[in-house]
PDB file of C-alpha atoms in Angstrom:
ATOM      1  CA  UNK A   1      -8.894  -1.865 -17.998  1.00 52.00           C
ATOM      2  CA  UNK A   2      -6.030  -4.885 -17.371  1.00 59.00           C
ATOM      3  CA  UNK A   3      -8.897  -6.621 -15.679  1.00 59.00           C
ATOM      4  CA  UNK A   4     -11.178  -6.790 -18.312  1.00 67.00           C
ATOM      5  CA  UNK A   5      -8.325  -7.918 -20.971  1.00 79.00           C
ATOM      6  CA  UNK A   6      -6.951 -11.152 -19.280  1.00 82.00           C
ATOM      7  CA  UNK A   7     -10.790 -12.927 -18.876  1.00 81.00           C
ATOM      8  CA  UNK A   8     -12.134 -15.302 -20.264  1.00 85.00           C
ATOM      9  CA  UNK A   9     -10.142 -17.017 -23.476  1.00 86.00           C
ATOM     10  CA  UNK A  10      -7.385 -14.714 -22.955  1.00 89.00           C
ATOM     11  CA  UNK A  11      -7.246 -15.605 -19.454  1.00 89.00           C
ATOM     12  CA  UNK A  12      -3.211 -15.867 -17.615  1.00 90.00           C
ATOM     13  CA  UNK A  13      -4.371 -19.374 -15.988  1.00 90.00           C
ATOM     14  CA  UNK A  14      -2.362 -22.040 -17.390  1.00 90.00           C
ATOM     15  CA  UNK A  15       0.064 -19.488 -19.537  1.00 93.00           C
ATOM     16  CA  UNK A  16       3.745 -19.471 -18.469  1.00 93.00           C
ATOM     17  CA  UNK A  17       6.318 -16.938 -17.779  1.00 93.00           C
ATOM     18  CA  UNK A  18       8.926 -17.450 -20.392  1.00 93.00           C
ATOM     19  CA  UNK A  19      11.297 -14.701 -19.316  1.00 94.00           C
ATOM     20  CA  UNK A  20      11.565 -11.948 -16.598  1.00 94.00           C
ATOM     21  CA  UNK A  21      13.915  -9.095 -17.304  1.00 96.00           C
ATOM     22  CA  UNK A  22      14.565  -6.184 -14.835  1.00 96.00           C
ATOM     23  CA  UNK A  23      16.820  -3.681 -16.594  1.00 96.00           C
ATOM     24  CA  UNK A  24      17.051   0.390 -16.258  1.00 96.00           C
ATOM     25  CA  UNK A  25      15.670   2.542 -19.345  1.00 93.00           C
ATOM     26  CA  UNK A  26      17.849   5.681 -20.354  1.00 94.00           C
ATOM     27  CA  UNK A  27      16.963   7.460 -17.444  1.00 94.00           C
ATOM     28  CA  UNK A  28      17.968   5.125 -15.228  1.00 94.00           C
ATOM     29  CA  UNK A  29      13.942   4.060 -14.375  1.00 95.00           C
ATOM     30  CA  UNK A  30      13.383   0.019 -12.977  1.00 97.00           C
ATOM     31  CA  UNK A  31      11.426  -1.389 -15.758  1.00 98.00           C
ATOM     32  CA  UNK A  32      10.433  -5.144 -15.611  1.00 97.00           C
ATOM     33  CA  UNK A  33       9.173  -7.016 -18.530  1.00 97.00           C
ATOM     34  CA  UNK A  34       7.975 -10.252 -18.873  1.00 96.00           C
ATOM     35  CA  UNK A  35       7.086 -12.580 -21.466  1.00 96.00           C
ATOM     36  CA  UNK A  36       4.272 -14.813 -21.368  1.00 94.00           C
ATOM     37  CA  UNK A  37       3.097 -17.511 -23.964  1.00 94.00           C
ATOM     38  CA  UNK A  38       0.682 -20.606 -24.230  1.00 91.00           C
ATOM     39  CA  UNK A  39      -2.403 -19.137 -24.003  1.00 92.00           C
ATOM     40  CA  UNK A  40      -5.134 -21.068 -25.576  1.00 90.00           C
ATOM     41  CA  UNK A  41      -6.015 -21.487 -29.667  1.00 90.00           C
ATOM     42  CA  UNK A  42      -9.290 -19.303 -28.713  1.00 91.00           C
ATOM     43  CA  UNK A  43      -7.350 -16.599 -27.215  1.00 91.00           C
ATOM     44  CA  UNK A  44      -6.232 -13.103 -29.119  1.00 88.00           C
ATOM     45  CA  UNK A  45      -2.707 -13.560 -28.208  1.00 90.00           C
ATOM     46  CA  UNK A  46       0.063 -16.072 -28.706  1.00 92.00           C
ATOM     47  CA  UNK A  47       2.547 -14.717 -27.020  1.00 94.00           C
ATOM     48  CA  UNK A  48       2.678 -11.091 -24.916  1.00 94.00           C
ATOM     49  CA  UNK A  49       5.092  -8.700 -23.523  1.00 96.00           C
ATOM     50  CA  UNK A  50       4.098  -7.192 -19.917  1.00 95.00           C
ATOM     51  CA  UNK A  51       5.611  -3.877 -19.716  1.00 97.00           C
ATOM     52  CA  UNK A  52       5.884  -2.314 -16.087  1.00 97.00           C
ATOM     53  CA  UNK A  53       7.068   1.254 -15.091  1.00 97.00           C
ATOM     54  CA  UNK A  54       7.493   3.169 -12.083  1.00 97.00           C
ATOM     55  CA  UNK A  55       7.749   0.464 -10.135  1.00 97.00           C
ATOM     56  CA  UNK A  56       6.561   0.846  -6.491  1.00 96.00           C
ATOM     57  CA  UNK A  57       7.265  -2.985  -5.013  1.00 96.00           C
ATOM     58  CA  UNK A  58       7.860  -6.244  -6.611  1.00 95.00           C
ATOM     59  CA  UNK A  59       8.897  -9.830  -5.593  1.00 94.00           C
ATOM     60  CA  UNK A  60       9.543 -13.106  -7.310  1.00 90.00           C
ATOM     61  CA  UNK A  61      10.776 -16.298  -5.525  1.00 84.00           C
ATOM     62  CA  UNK A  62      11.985 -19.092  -7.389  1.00 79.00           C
ATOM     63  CA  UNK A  63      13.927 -22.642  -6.180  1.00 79.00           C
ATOM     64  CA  UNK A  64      15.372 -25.065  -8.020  1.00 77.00           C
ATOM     65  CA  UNK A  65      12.859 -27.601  -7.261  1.00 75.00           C
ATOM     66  CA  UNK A  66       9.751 -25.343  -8.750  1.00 71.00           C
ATOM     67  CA  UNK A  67       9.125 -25.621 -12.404  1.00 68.00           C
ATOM     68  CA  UNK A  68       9.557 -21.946 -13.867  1.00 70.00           C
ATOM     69  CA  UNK A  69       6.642 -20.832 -14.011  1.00 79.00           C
ATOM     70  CA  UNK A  70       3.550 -21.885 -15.273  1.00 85.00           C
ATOM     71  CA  UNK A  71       0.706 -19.622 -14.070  1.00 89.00           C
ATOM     72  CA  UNK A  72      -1.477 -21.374 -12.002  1.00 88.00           C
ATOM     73  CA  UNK A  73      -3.719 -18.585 -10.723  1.00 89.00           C
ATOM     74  CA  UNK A  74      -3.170 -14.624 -10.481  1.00 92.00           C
ATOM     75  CA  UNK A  75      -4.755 -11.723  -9.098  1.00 92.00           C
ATOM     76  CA  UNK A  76      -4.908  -8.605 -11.066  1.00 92.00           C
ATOM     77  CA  UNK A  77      -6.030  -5.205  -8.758  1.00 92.00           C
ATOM     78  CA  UNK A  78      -6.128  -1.680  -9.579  1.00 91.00           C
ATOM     79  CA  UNK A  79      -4.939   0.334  -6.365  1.00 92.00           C
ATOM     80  CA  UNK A  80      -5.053   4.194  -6.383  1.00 91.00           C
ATOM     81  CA  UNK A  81      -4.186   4.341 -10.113  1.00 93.00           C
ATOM     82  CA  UNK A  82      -1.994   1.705 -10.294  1.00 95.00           C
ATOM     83  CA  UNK A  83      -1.852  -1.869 -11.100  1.00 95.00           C
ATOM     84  CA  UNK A  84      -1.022  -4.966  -8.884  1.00 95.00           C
ATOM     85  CA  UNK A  85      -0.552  -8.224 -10.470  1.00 94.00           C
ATOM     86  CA  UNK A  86       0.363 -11.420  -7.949  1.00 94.00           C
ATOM     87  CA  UNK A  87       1.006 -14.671  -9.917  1.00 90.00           C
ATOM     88  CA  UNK A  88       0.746 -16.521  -6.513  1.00 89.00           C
ATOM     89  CA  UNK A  89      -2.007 -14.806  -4.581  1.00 92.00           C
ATOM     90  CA  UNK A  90      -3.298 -15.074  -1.508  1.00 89.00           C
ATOM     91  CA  UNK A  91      -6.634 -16.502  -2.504  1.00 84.00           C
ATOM     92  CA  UNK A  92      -8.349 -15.876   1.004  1.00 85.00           C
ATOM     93  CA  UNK A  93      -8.064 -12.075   0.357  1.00 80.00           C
ATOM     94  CA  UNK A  94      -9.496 -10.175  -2.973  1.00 85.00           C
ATOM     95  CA  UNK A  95      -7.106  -7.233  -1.905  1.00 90.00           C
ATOM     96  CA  UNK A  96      -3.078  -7.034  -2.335  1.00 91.00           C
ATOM     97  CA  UNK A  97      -1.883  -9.448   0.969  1.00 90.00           C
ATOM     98  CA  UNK A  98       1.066  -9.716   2.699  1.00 90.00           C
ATOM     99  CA  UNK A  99       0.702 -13.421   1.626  1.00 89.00           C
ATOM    100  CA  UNK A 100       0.769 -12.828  -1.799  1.00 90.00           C
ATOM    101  CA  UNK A 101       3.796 -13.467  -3.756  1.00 90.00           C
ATOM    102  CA  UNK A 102       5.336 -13.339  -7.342  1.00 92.00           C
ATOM    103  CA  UNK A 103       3.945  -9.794  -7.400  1.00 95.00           C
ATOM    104  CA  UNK A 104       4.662  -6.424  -9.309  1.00 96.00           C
ATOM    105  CA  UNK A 105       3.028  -3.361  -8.072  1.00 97.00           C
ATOM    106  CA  UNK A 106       4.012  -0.547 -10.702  1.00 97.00           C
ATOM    107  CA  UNK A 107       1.738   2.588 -11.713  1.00 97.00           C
ATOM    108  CA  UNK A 108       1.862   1.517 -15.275  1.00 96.00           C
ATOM    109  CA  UNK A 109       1.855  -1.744 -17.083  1.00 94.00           C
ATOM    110  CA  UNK A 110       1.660  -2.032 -20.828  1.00 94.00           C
ATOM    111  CA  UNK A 111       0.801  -4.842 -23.313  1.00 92.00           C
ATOM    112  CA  UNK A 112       2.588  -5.609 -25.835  1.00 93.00           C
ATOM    113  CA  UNK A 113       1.746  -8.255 -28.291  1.00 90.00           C
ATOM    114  CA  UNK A 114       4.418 -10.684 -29.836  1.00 91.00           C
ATOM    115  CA  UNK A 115       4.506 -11.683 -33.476  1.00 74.00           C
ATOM    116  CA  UNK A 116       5.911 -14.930 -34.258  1.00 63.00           C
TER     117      UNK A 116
END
């Protein structure tokens, strides 16, 4: 279902990460969110909240001398009823890769859309 939601004009390419926040709900569960905005003028959304729970794996890299983080290219998988999401993919492989990075592998992800 993720798949089918980020095509097209609602596409990730060229949308930036705004904020990443990894905090613990109530019952002490890893949630990461993360807010992403500048999609284009034909696109449903302005602005979205990525919601991810039960969080199997992630990783984000960042340096000083990167710009934070305009999304170039991502690859979005569903893996034995969860979701994989790599902002920095390996692009040789259509599966998750070793070489992929910026990732969150969670078994849910939720959308959330951001009123300004």
């Amino acid at each position: 279902m993720a798949a089918k939601t980020f095509i097209k004009e609602n596409s990730l390419v060229s949308t930036k990460i705004d904020e990443i926040n990894l905090y613990k709900d109530e019952l002490g569960e890893l949630k990461i969110s993360l807010l992403i905005s500048g999609f284009s003028r034909k696109s449903d959304y302005s602005k979205i909240n990525l919601l991810f729970s039960d969080i199997i794996e992630f990783k984000f890299y960042h340096t000083h001398s990167y710009n934070f983080y305009t999304i170039e290219n991502f690859k979005l998988l569903p893996i034995d009823d969860c979701i994989y999401l790599s902002f920095d993919p390996d692009n040789s492989d259509d599966k998750k890769s070793d070489n992929d990075s910026d990732f969150i592998y969670a078994k849910k992800l939720e959308l959330f859309i951001v009123n300004e």
